[in-house]
Amino acid sequence: MARVFSGIQPSGSMHLGNLLGALRNWVAYQNEHQAVYCVVDLHALTSAPDPAELRQSTLAAASMLLSAGIDPERSVLFVQSAVGEHAELAWMMECTVGFGELRRMTQFKDKSGRSEFVSAGLFTYPALQSADILLYDTDLVPVGDDQRQHIELCRDIAERFNRRYGDTFTVPTHVIPEAGARVMDLQNPNDKMSKSLDSPGTVGILDDPAVVARKFKRAVTDSDNEVYYDPVAKPGVSNLLGILASATDRSPEAVAEHYTQYGRLKADTADAVNNLLAPIRDRYLELSAEPAEVVRILETGAARARSVAAATLDRARNNAGLIPRPSFHSPPDGSDTGTKP
Ligand code: TYM
């Protein structure tokens, strides 16, 4: 059975791009594969979020994954910082990736260009992401198109480590959906839909149905009133076609054949999206009443994740020449309590 791993940042609220680009594949994969999914709170620290907000959004992200259909009986669901092996292997990844490779990452260029303070963590972000993936002997990484470059870098890191130190890591492959891999902002269809940018062109998974309908109604298109799929020449219309195709499991070209007017296309896309979101919103409301249950699921998930991650980290440490960790046993009589006399 193939092992699947993916992660999502807890910053901001989840949006339609996350759902169509990633989460729907996460849910599909848990039936056929061993799936491990993670809320990556350490990655969120790269932008120094408010501590209370980070705490709240970490649990909200986990609740959202459960609401979107992640089943804790079939998948391992946990929070990254609960499994210390991620941060430790990240250091070994930083020592394996090149400065020039990190400098070429387009996400780093975008995000650092927008921030006043650029942390070293934002720069080494893909090393931590590689640690996330490699700790679980991952075969497949379901992500949206914007993560392609990070997963390709992770493959290079794994291969370099294996060449240096002998066979240690499984080299993973990204899985990117045909439709929905790059959901664009409804107001700026040349920018991808993003949760960190507060835009009226972002459709939140928890948006009210009337708000969703309004956002689609106001979506930016163009003035030539012809419906066909061409993301370069017609980014706005093609984005709508891509969303409707993904929401109804068709190709954008096949969807385009049914439309001659932008108005109908917008209304049908809004309806299809609302149909997709309605059950997720309902489950999210139910789960909000049971925060302790979400915490319990995450604790169980962290214990299961750690048992895999610890074995992989030991293998990596050993192959790289780090001597085994001493095991600290208390003496049977309990005389050494560790406190000073
Ligand atoms: P994040 O939190 O930005 O996004 C989570 C997932 O949603 C996808 N996505 C999109 N797909 C289509 N259209 C969009 N507009 C859109 N916006 C986001 C992303 O591609 C992603 O799959 N670095 C990662 C988190 C991460 C990770 C990992 C992923 C950390 N460790 C290990 C995979 C494996 C990130 O910031 O995703």
mmCIF file of C-alpha atoms and ligand atoms in Angstrom:
data_model
loop_
_atom_site.group_PDB
_atom_site.id
_atom_site.type_symbol
_atom_site.label_atom_id
_atom_site.label_comp_id
_atom_site.label_asym_id
_atom_site.label_seq_id
_atom_site.Cartn_x
_atom_site.Cartn_y
_atom_site.Cartn_z
ATOM 1 C CA MET A 1 0.000 0.000 0.000
ATOM 2 C CA ALA A 2 1.439 3.384 -0.960
ATOM 3 C CA ARG A 3 2.056 5.930 1.799
ATOM 4 C CA VAL A 4 0.524 9.384 1.264
ATOM 5 C CA PHE A 5 1.563 12.530 3.153
ATOM 6 C CA SER A 6 0.429 16.114 2.888
ATOM 7 C CA GLY A 7 0.195 19.228 5.016
ATOM 8 C CA ILE A 8 -1.656 22.506 5.302
ATOM 9 C CA GLN A 9 -0.798 25.718 7.110
ATOM 10 C CA PRO A 10 -3.184 26.837 9.826
ATOM 11 C CA SER A 11 -2.882 30.518 8.934
ATOM 12 C CA GLY A 12 -6.061 32.298 7.885
ATOM 13 C CA SER A 13 -9.214 30.506 6.873
ATOM 14 C CA MET A 14 -9.312 27.697 4.359
ATOM 15 C CA HIS A 15 -10.564 28.483 0.894
ATOM 16 C CA LEU A 16 -11.848 26.868 -2.248
ATOM 17 C CA GLY A 17 -8.312 26.547 -3.662
ATOM 18 C CA ASN A 18 -7.240 24.413 -0.706
ATOM 19 C CA LEU A 19 -10.306 22.234 -1.154
ATOM 20 C CA LEU A 20 -10.098 21.695 -4.924
ATOM 21 C CA GLY A 21 -6.302 21.681 -5.176
ATOM 22 C CA ALA A 22 -5.563 19.435 -2.228
ATOM 23 C CA LEU A 23 -8.171 18.342 0.306
ATOM 24 C CA ARG A 24 -10.445 16.501 -2.097
ATOM 25 C CA ASN A 25 -7.513 14.318 -3.129
ATOM 26 C CA TRP A 26 -6.551 13.826 0.508
ATOM 27 C CA VAL A 27 -10.017 12.480 1.215
ATOM 28 C CA ALA A 28 -9.993 10.234 -1.873
ATOM 29 C CA TYR A 29 -6.582 8.787 -1.019
ATOM 30 C CA GLN A 30 -7.435 7.629 2.453
ATOM 31 C CA ASN A 31 -9.507 4.796 0.964
ATOM 32 C CA GLU A 32 -6.739 3.157 -1.022
ATOM 33 C CA HIS A 33 -3.561 4.241 0.722
ATOM 34 C CA GLN A 34 -1.971 4.746 4.119
ATOM 35 C CA ALA A 35 -2.599 8.448 4.563
ATOM 36 C CA VAL A 36 -0.859 10.829 6.963
ATOM 37 C CA TYR A 37 -2.067 14.449 7.119
ATOM 38 C CA CYS A 38 -0.618 17.287 9.117
ATOM 39 C CA VAL A 39 -1.480 20.812 10.237
ATOM 40 C CA VAL A 40 1.898 22.501 9.825
ATOM 41 C CA ASP A 41 1.986 24.979 12.689
ATOM 42 C CA LEU A 42 5.814 25.265 12.628
ATOM 43 C CA HIS A 43 5.610 26.485 9.048
ATOM 44 C CA ALA A 44 3.063 29.091 10.148
ATOM 45 C CA LEU A 45 5.626 30.526 12.607
ATOM 46 C CA THR A 46 7.613 31.839 9.620
ATOM 47 C CA SER A 47 5.170 34.746 9.480
ATOM 48 C CA ALA A 48 5.039 35.326 13.279
ATOM 49 C CA PRO A 49 1.278 34.970 13.823
ATOM 50 C CA ASP A 50 -0.363 36.168 17.018
ATOM 51 C CA PRO A 51 0.015 33.264 19.545
ATOM 52 C CA ALA A 52 -3.665 33.146 20.540
ATOM 53 C CA GLU A 53 -4.679 33.202 16.884
ATOM 54 C CA LEU A 54 -2.209 30.441 15.997
ATOM 55 C CA ARG A 55 -3.591 28.233 18.784
ATOM 56 C CA GLN A 56 -7.134 28.859 17.618
ATOM 57 C CA SER A 57 -6.406 28.436 13.905
ATOM 58 C CA THR A 58 -4.477 25.195 14.450
ATOM 59 C CA LEU A 59 -7.526 23.560 16.027
ATOM 60 C CA ALA A 60 -9.804 25.199 13.444
ATOM 61 C CA ALA A 61 -7.675 23.769 10.625
ATOM 62 C CA ALA A 62 -7.857 20.283 12.137
ATOM 63 C CA SER A 63 -11.657 20.631 12.510
ATOM 64 C CA MET A 64 -11.879 21.750 8.897
ATOM 65 C CA LEU A 65 -9.924 18.720 7.665
ATOM 66 C CA LEU A 66 -12.244 16.441 9.631
ATOM 67 C CA SER A 67 -15.261 18.306 8.235
ATOM 68 C CA ALA A 68 -13.947 17.976 4.688
ATOM 69 C CA GLY A 69 -13.953 14.213 5.143
ATOM 70 C CA ILE A 70 -10.640 13.163 6.692
ATOM 71 C CA ASP A 71 -11.557 10.104 8.729
ATOM 72 C CA PRO A 72 -9.291 9.585 11.751
ATOM 73 C CA GLU A 73 -9.983 5.834 11.608
ATOM 74 C CA ARG A 74 -8.426 5.639 8.157
ATOM 75 C CA SER A 75 -5.917 8.503 8.185
ATOM 76 C CA VAL A 76 -3.382 9.737 10.686
ATOM 77 C CA LEU A 77 -4.165 13.389 11.461
ATOM 78 C CA PHE A 78 -1.829 15.394 13.696
ATOM 79 C CA VAL A 79 -0.200 18.753 14.380
ATOM 80 C CA GLN A 80 3.392 19.094 13.183
ATOM 81 C CA SER A 81 4.892 20.574 16.374
ATOM 82 C CA ALA A 82 3.555 17.632 18.410
ATOM 83 C CA VAL A 83 6.079 15.369 16.702
ATOM 84 C CA GLY A 84 9.530 16.789 17.501
ATOM 85 C CA GLU A 85 11.197 14.636 14.842
ATOM 86 C CA HIS A 86 10.044 17.135 12.175
ATOM 87 C CA ALA A 87 12.167 19.966 13.558
ATOM 88 C CA GLU A 88 15.139 17.674 14.137
ATOM 89 C CA LEU A 89 15.155 16.175 10.650
ATOM 90 C CA ALA A 90 14.643 19.676 9.217
ATOM 91 C CA TRP A 91 18.149 20.564 10.433
ATOM 92 C CA MET A 92 19.595 17.587 8.554
ATOM 93 C CA MET A 93 17.647 18.697 5.475
ATOM 94 C CA GLU A 94 19.071 22.223 5.804
ATOM 95 C CA CYS A 95 22.515 20.667 5.719
ATOM 96 C CA THR A 96 21.594 18.762 2.556
ATOM 97 C CA VAL A 97 19.893 21.481 0.497
ATOM 98 C CA GLY A 98 21.916 24.169 -1.271
ATOM 99 C CA PHE A 99 21.607 27.889 -0.546
ATOM 100 C CA GLY A 100 21.169 28.468 -4.294
ATOM 101 C CA GLU A 101 18.385 25.892 -4.472
ATOM 102 C CA LEU A 102 16.452 27.633 -1.702
ATOM 103 C CA ARG A 103 17.029 31.005 -3.321
ATOM 104 C CA ARG A 104 15.346 29.804 -6.502
ATOM 105 C CA MET A 105 12.045 28.937 -4.767
ATOM 106 C CA THR A 106 9.315 31.115 -6.247
ATOM 107 C CA GLN A 107 7.229 31.030 -3.041
ATOM 108 C CA PHE A 108 10.182 32.468 -1.131
ATOM 109 C CA LYS A 109 10.643 35.184 -3.721
ATOM 110 C CA ASP A 110 6.919 36.063 -3.599
ATOM 111 C CA LYS A 111 6.527 35.999 0.157
ATOM 112 C CA SER A 112 9.827 37.720 0.977
ATOM 113 C CA GLY A 113 8.970 40.450 -1.518
ATOM 114 C CA ARG A 114 5.756 41.157 0.392
ATOM 115 C CA SER A 115 7.182 41.165 3.940
ATOM 116 C CA GLU A 116 9.105 43.769 5.851
ATOM 117 C CA PHE A 117 10.843 41.171 8.018
ATOM 118 C CA VAL A 118 12.068 38.062 6.239
ATOM 119 C CA SER A 119 12.930 35.314 8.708
ATOM 120 C CA ALA A 120 15.608 32.698 8.054
ATOM 121 C CA GLY A 121 12.763 30.214 8.608
ATOM 122 C CA LEU A 122 10.914 31.568 5.579
ATOM 123 C CA PHE A 123 14.049 30.884 3.548
ATOM 124 C CA THR A 124 14.612 27.340 4.864
ATOM 125 C CA TYR A 125 10.866 26.540 4.798
ATOM 126 C CA PRO A 126 11.264 23.870 2.060
ATOM 127 C CA ALA A 127 13.804 22.000 4.231
ATOM 128 C CA LEU A 128 11.176 21.595 6.974
ATOM 129 C CA GLN A 129 8.617 20.634 4.336
ATOM 130 C CA SER A 130 11.006 17.972 3.037
ATOM 131 C CA ALA A 131 11.463 16.629 6.564
ATOM 132 C CA ASP A 132 7.666 16.399 6.905
ATOM 133 C CA ILE A 133 7.428 14.284 3.798
ATOM 134 C CA LEU A 134 10.518 12.099 4.159
ATOM 135 C CA LEU A 135 9.834 11.098 7.782
ATOM 136 C CA TYR A 136 6.891 8.965 6.632
ATOM 137 C CA ASP A 137 8.558 7.046 3.762
ATOM 138 C CA THR A 138 6.070 8.879 1.571
ATOM 139 C CA ASP A 139 5.353 7.714 -1.972
ATOM 140 C CA LEU A 140 2.701 10.291 -2.965
ATOM 141 C CA VAL A 141 2.187 13.927 -1.987
ATOM 142 C CA PRO A 142 -1.218 15.320 -3.057
ATOM 143 C CA VAL A 143 -0.871 19.104 -3.431
ATOM 144 C CA GLY A 144 -1.968 22.038 -5.550
ATOM 145 C CA ASP A 145 0.233 23.316 -8.347
ATOM 146 C CA ASP A 146 1.909 25.989 -6.175
ATOM 147 C CA GLN A 147 3.698 23.250 -4.178
ATOM 148 C CA ARG A 148 5.170 21.523 -7.241
ATOM 149 C CA GLN A 149 8.563 23.207 -6.912
ATOM 150 C CA HIS A 150 8.833 22.370 -3.189
ATOM 151 C CA ILE A 151 8.098 18.697 -3.793
ATOM 152 C CA GLU A 152 10.591 18.570 -6.649
ATOM 153 C CA LEU A 153 13.194 20.075 -4.326
ATOM 154 C CA CYS A 154 12.275 17.465 -1.702
ATOM 155 C CA ARG A 155 13.009 14.734 -4.262
ATOM 156 C CA ASP A 156 16.417 16.286 -4.965
ATOM 157 C CA ILE A 157 17.183 16.485 -1.248
ATOM 158 C CA ALA A 158 16.170 12.847 -0.688
ATOM 159 C CA GLU A 159 18.285 11.678 -3.613
ATOM 160 C CA ARG A 160 21.297 13.701 -2.441
ATOM 161 C CA PHE A 161 21.005 12.356 1.103
ATOM 162 C CA ASN A 162 20.711 8.792 -0.228
ATOM 163 C CA ARG A 163 23.807 9.280 -2.392
ATOM 164 C CA ARG A 164 25.801 10.736 0.490
ATOM 165 C CA TYR A 165 24.793 8.365 3.229
ATOM 166 C CA GLY A 166 23.294 5.297 1.570
ATOM 167 C CA ASP A 167 19.684 4.395 1.015
ATOM 168 C CA THR A 168 17.713 6.233 3.707
ATOM 169 C CA PHE A 169 14.626 7.913 2.262
ATOM 170 C CA THR A 170 11.839 6.993 -0.130
ATOM 171 C CA VAL A 171 11.834 9.509 -2.990
ATOM 172 C CA PRO A 172 8.278 10.949 -3.189
ATOM 173 C CA THR A 173 6.177 12.031 -6.178
ATOM 174 C CA HIS A 174 3.681 14.899 -6.220
ATOM 175 C CA VAL A 175 0.094 14.304 -7.291
ATOM 176 C CA ILE A 176 -1.560 17.413 -8.726
ATOM 177 C CA PRO A 177 -5.176 17.319 -9.921
ATOM 178 C CA GLU A 178 -5.989 18.108 -13.561
ATOM 179 C CA ALA A 179 -8.720 20.624 -12.744
ATOM 180 C CA GLY A 180 -8.554 22.753 -9.596
ATOM 181 C CA ALA A 181 -4.761 22.620 -9.194
ATOM 182 C CA ARG A 182 -4.545 26.383 -9.462
ATOM 183 C CA VAL A 183 -7.709 28.167 -8.364
ATOM 184 C CA MET A 184 -7.295 31.868 -9.055
ATOM 185 C CA ASP A 185 -8.617 34.879 -7.163
ATOM 186 C CA LEU A 186 -12.066 35.808 -8.493
ATOM 187 C CA GLN A 187 -11.189 39.525 -8.522
ATOM 188 C CA ASN A 188 -7.607 39.169 -9.794
ATOM 189 C CA PRO A 189 -7.617 36.045 -11.945
ATOM 190 C CA ASN A 190 -3.890 36.407 -12.605
ATOM 191 C CA ASP A 191 -3.150 35.777 -8.888
ATOM 192 C CA LYS A 192 -3.839 32.498 -7.181
ATOM 193 C CA MET A 193 -6.575 32.371 -4.572
ATOM 194 C CA SER A 194 -4.832 32.746 -1.253
ATOM 195 C CA LYS A 195 -5.798 32.802 2.393
ATOM 196 C CA SER A 196 -3.060 35.147 3.457
ATOM 197 C CA LEU A 197 -4.244 37.909 1.152
ATOM 198 C CA ASP A 198 -7.501 39.345 2.386
ATOM 199 C CA SER A 199 -9.344 39.600 -0.905
ATOM 200 C CA PRO A 200 -13.030 39.675 -1.885
ATOM 201 C CA GLY A 201 -11.938 37.260 -4.621
ATOM 202 C CA THR A 202 -11.244 34.479 -2.120
ATOM 203 C CA VAL A 203 -14.082 32.018 -1.479
ATOM 204 C CA GLY A 204 -13.840 30.752 2.099
ATOM 205 C CA ILE A 205 -15.031 27.218 2.798
ATOM 206 C CA LEU A 206 -17.129 28.656 5.619
ATOM 207 C CA ASP A 207 -18.559 31.555 3.600
ATOM 208 C CA ASP A 208 -22.303 31.898 3.750
ATOM 209 C CA PRO A 209 -24.037 30.537 0.559
ATOM 210 C CA ALA A 210 -25.314 34.027 -0.324
ATOM 211 C CA VAL A 211 -21.789 35.435 0.028
ATOM 212 C CA VAL A 212 -20.435 32.688 -2.243
ATOM 213 C CA ALA A 213 -23.105 33.484 -4.839
ATOM 214 C CA ARG A 214 -22.277 37.202 -4.660
ATOM 215 C CA LYS A 215 -18.541 36.614 -5.017
ATOM 216 C CA PHE A 216 -19.097 34.551 -8.165
ATOM 217 C CA LYS A 217 -21.566 37.058 -9.559
ATOM 218 C CA ARG A 218 -18.940 39.786 -9.213
ATOM 219 C CA ALA A 219 -16.090 37.645 -10.541
ATOM 220 C CA VAL A 220 -13.890 39.504 -13.009
ATOM 221 C CA THR A 221 -14.135 38.145 -16.568
ATOM 222 C CA ASP A 222 -13.590 40.064 -19.819
ATOM 223 C CA SER A 223 -15.721 41.858 -22.364
ATOM 224 C CA ASP A 224 -15.696 39.576 -25.419
ATOM 225 C CA ASN A 225 -18.514 37.367 -24.084
ATOM 226 C CA GLU A 226 -17.248 34.091 -25.512
ATOM 227 C CA VAL A 227 -16.903 31.026 -23.346
ATOM 228 C CA TYR A 228 -13.837 28.897 -24.002
ATOM 229 C CA TYR A 229 -10.951 27.570 -21.935
ATOM 230 C CA ASP A 230 -7.700 29.469 -22.368
ATOM 231 C CA PRO A 231 -6.079 30.440 -19.044
ATOM 232 C CA VAL A 232 -3.637 32.859 -20.715
ATOM 233 C CA ALA A 233 -6.015 34.763 -22.988
ATOM 234 C CA LYS A 234 -9.090 34.431 -20.737
ATOM 235 C CA PRO A 235 -7.909 33.986 -17.144
ATOM 236 C CA GLY A 236 -11.199 34.942 -15.443
ATOM 237 C CA VAL A 237 -13.505 32.771 -17.561
ATOM 238 C CA SER A 238 -11.016 29.895 -17.531
ATOM 239 C CA ASN A 239 -10.846 30.086 -13.737
ATOM 240 C CA LEU A 240 -14.638 29.727 -13.525
ATOM 241 C CA LEU A 241 -14.550 26.818 -15.981
ATOM 242 C CA GLY A 242 -11.770 25.160 -13.976
ATOM 243 C CA ILE A 243 -13.686 25.536 -10.705
ATOM 244 C CA LEU A 244 -16.926 24.199 -12.179
ATOM 245 C CA ALA A 245 -15.048 21.344 -13.867
ATOM 246 C CA SER A 246 -13.336 20.369 -10.635
ATOM 247 C CA ALA A 247 -16.526 20.658 -8.561
ATOM 248 C CA THR A 248 -18.422 18.432 -11.000
ATOM 249 C CA ASP A 249 -15.573 16.064 -12.002
ATOM 250 C CA ARG A 250 -15.357 17.068 -15.658
ATOM 251 C CA SER A 251 -12.732 18.744 -17.838
ATOM 252 C CA PRO A 252 -12.869 22.562 -18.302
ATOM 253 C CA GLU A 253 -13.159 22.124 -22.069
ATOM 254 C CA ALA A 254 -16.172 19.823 -21.675
ATOM 255 C CA VAL A 255 -17.821 22.303 -19.299
ATOM 256 C CA ALA A 256 -17.226 25.201 -21.731
ATOM 257 C CA GLU A 257 -19.329 23.494 -24.409
ATOM 258 C CA HIS A 258 -22.463 24.038 -22.300
ATOM 259 C CA TYR A 259 -22.150 27.824 -22.043
ATOM 260 C CA THR A 260 -22.577 30.818 -24.276
ATOM 261 C CA GLN A 261 -23.022 33.443 -21.527
ATOM 262 C CA TYR A 262 -20.933 34.497 -18.562
ATOM 263 C CA GLY A 263 -23.983 35.042 -16.320
ATOM 264 C CA ARG A 264 -25.147 31.413 -16.507
ATOM 265 C CA LEU A 265 -21.597 30.144 -16.054
ATOM 266 C CA LYS A 266 -21.158 32.257 -12.915
ATOM 267 C CA ALA A 267 -24.495 31.192 -11.424
ATOM 268 C CA ASP A 268 -23.915 27.487 -12.112
ATOM 269 C CA THR A 269 -20.384 27.648 -10.712
ATOM 270 C CA ALA A 270 -21.676 29.291 -7.528
ATOM 271 C CA ASP A 271 -24.356 26.569 -7.173
ATOM 272 C CA ALA A 272 -21.863 23.742 -7.724
ATOM 273 C CA VAL A 273 -19.475 25.267 -5.177
ATOM 274 C CA ASN A 274 -22.272 25.770 -2.648
ATOM 275 C CA ASN A 275 -23.294 22.115 -3.083
ATOM 276 C CA LEU A 276 -19.747 21.090 -2.338
ATOM 277 C CA LEU A 277 -19.397 23.382 0.668
ATOM 278 C CA ALA A 278 -22.771 22.808 2.367
ATOM 279 C CA PRO A 279 -21.995 19.442 4.043
ATOM 280 C CA ILE A 280 -18.542 20.667 5.093
ATOM 281 C CA ARG A 281 -20.023 23.754 6.779
ATOM 282 C CA ASP A 282 -22.604 21.600 8.570
ATOM 283 C CA ARG A 283 -20.016 19.172 9.923
ATOM 284 C CA TYR A 284 -17.781 22.066 10.938
ATOM 285 C CA LEU A 285 -20.588 23.555 13.021
ATOM 286 C CA GLU A 286 -21.198 20.188 14.686
ATOM 287 C CA LEU A 287 -17.502 19.753 15.458
ATOM 288 C CA SER A 288 -17.221 23.255 16.894
ATOM 289 C CA ALA A 289 -19.389 22.004 19.727
ATOM 290 C CA GLU A 290 -16.849 19.252 20.498
ATOM 291 C CA PRO A 291 -13.370 20.796 20.765
ATOM 292 C CA ALA A 292 -12.219 18.089 23.190
ATOM 293 C CA GLU A 293 -12.960 15.440 20.586
ATOM 294 C CA VAL A 294 -10.745 17.224 18.041
ATOM 295 C CA VAL A 295 -7.909 17.423 20.598
ATOM 296 C CA ARG A 296 -8.293 13.702 21.343
ATOM 297 C CA ILE A 297 -8.095 12.832 17.637
ATOM 298 C CA LEU A 298 -4.934 14.944 17.264
ATOM 299 C CA GLU A 299 -3.297 13.286 20.290
ATOM 300 C CA THR A 300 -3.944 9.811 18.925
ATOM 301 C CA GLY A 301 -2.697 10.932 15.520
ATOM 302 C CA ALA A 302 0.516 12.392 16.983
ATOM 303 C CA ALA A 303 1.304 9.127 18.794
ATOM 304 C CA ARG A 304 0.794 7.130 15.605
ATOM 305 C CA ALA A 305 2.832 9.607 13.548
ATOM 306 C CA ARG A 306 5.668 9.632 16.069
ATOM 307 C CA SER A 307 6.131 5.876 15.958
ATOM 308 C CA VAL A 308 6.859 6.066 12.208
ATOM 309 C CA ALA A 309 8.808 9.337 12.342
ATOM 310 C CA ALA A 310 11.109 8.195 15.172
ATOM 311 C CA ALA A 311 12.207 5.100 13.245
ATOM 312 C CA THR A 312 12.986 7.122 10.103
ATOM 313 C CA LEU A 313 14.856 9.780 12.066
ATOM 314 C CA ASP A 314 16.973 7.072 13.783
ATOM 315 C CA ARG A 315 17.845 5.650 10.373
ATOM 316 C CA ALA A 316 18.838 9.093 9.068
ATOM 317 C CA ARG A 317 20.881 9.901 12.191
ATOM 318 C CA ASN A 318 22.657 6.580 12.075
ATOM 319 C CA ASN A 319 23.434 6.763 8.346
ATOM 320 C CA ALA A 320 24.764 10.326 8.721
ATOM 321 C CA GLY A 321 27.104 9.263 11.529
ATOM 322 C CA LEU A 322 25.386 10.740 14.583
ATOM 323 C CA ILE A 323 25.983 8.352 17.462
ATOM 324 C CA PRO A 324 22.915 6.745 19.087
ATOM 325 C CA ARG A 325 21.143 8.854 21.656
ATOM 326 C CA PRO A 326 21.777 7.776 25.230
ATOM 327 C CA SER A 327 18.643 6.441 26.876
ATOM 328 C CA PHE A 328 18.032 8.098 30.221
ATOM 329 C CA HIS A 329 16.658 5.481 32.648
ATOM 330 C CA SER A 330 15.855 6.386 36.240
ATOM 331 C CA PRO A 331 17.358 3.882 38.676
ATOM 332 C CA PRO A 332 14.808 1.300 39.906
ATOM 333 C CA ASP A 333 14.868 2.631 43.494
ATOM 334 C CA GLY A 334 13.898 6.082 42.268
ATOM 335 C CA SER A 335 16.790 7.605 44.289
ATOM 336 C CA ASP A 336 17.838 9.949 41.481
ATOM 337 C CA THR A 337 15.013 12.416 41.077
ATOM 338 C CA GLY A 338 17.132 14.818 39.112
ATOM 339 C CA THR A 339 16.767 17.541 41.765
ATOM 340 C CA LYS A 340 19.788 19.074 43.462
ATOM 341 C CA PRO A 341 20.289 18.221 47.143
HETATM 342 P P1 TYM B 1 -0.847 25.725 2.026
HETATM 343 O O1 TYM B 1 -1.258 25.704 3.457
HETATM 344 O O2 TYM B 1 -0.558 27.044 1.414
HETATM 345 O O3 TYM B 1 -1.957 25.038 1.124
HETATM 346 C C1 TYM B 1 -2.461 23.750 1.413
HETATM 347 C C2 TYM B 1 -2.753 23.028 0.109
HETATM 348 O O4 TYM B 1 -3.671 23.772 -0.691
HETATM 349 C C3 TYM B 1 -3.142 23.967 -1.993
HETATM 350 N N1 TYM B 1 -3.551 25.284 -2.497
HETATM 351 C C4 TYM B 1 -4.167 25.495 -3.670
HETATM 352 N N2 TYM B 1 -4.569 24.652 -4.632
HETATM 353 C C5 TYM B 1 -5.200 25.188 -5.715
HETATM 354 N N3 TYM B 1 -5.434 26.510 -5.868
HETATM 355 C C6 TYM B 1 -5.043 27.399 -4.920
HETATM 356 N N4 TYM B 1 -5.299 28.701 -5.072
HETATM 357 C C7 TYM B 1 -4.377 26.904 -3.762
HETATM 358 N N5 TYM B 1 -3.879 27.482 -2.632
HETATM 359 C C8 TYM B 1 -3.371 26.475 -1.881
HETATM 360 C C9 TYM B 1 -1.635 23.908 -1.814
HETATM 361 O O5 TYM B 1 -0.991 23.575 -3.018
HETATM 362 C C10 TYM B 1 -1.495 22.840 -0.753
HETATM 363 O O6 TYM B 1 -1.498 21.554 -1.324
HETATM 364 N N6 TYM B 1 3.955 24.388 2.194
HETATM 365 C C11 TYM B 1 2.587 23.889 2.222
HETATM 366 C C12 TYM B 1 2.245 23.064 3.452
HETATM 367 C C13 TYM B 1 3.158 21.899 3.714
HETATM 368 C C14 TYM B 1 3.164 20.687 2.974
HETATM 369 C C15 TYM B 1 4.133 19.863 3.646
HETATM 370 C C16 TYM B 1 2.483 20.217 1.857
HETATM 371 C C17 TYM B 1 4.052 21.798 4.735
HETATM 372 N N7 TYM B 1 4.644 20.553 4.686
HETATM 373 C C18 TYM B 1 4.417 18.598 3.180
HETATM 374 C C19 TYM B 1 2.782 18.946 1.395
HETATM 375 C C20 TYM B 1 3.730 18.140 2.047
HETATM 376 C C21 TYM B 1 1.634 25.070 2.203
HETATM 377 O O7 TYM B 1 1.978 26.144 2.633
HETATM 378 O O8 TYM B 1 0.378 24.741 1.785
#
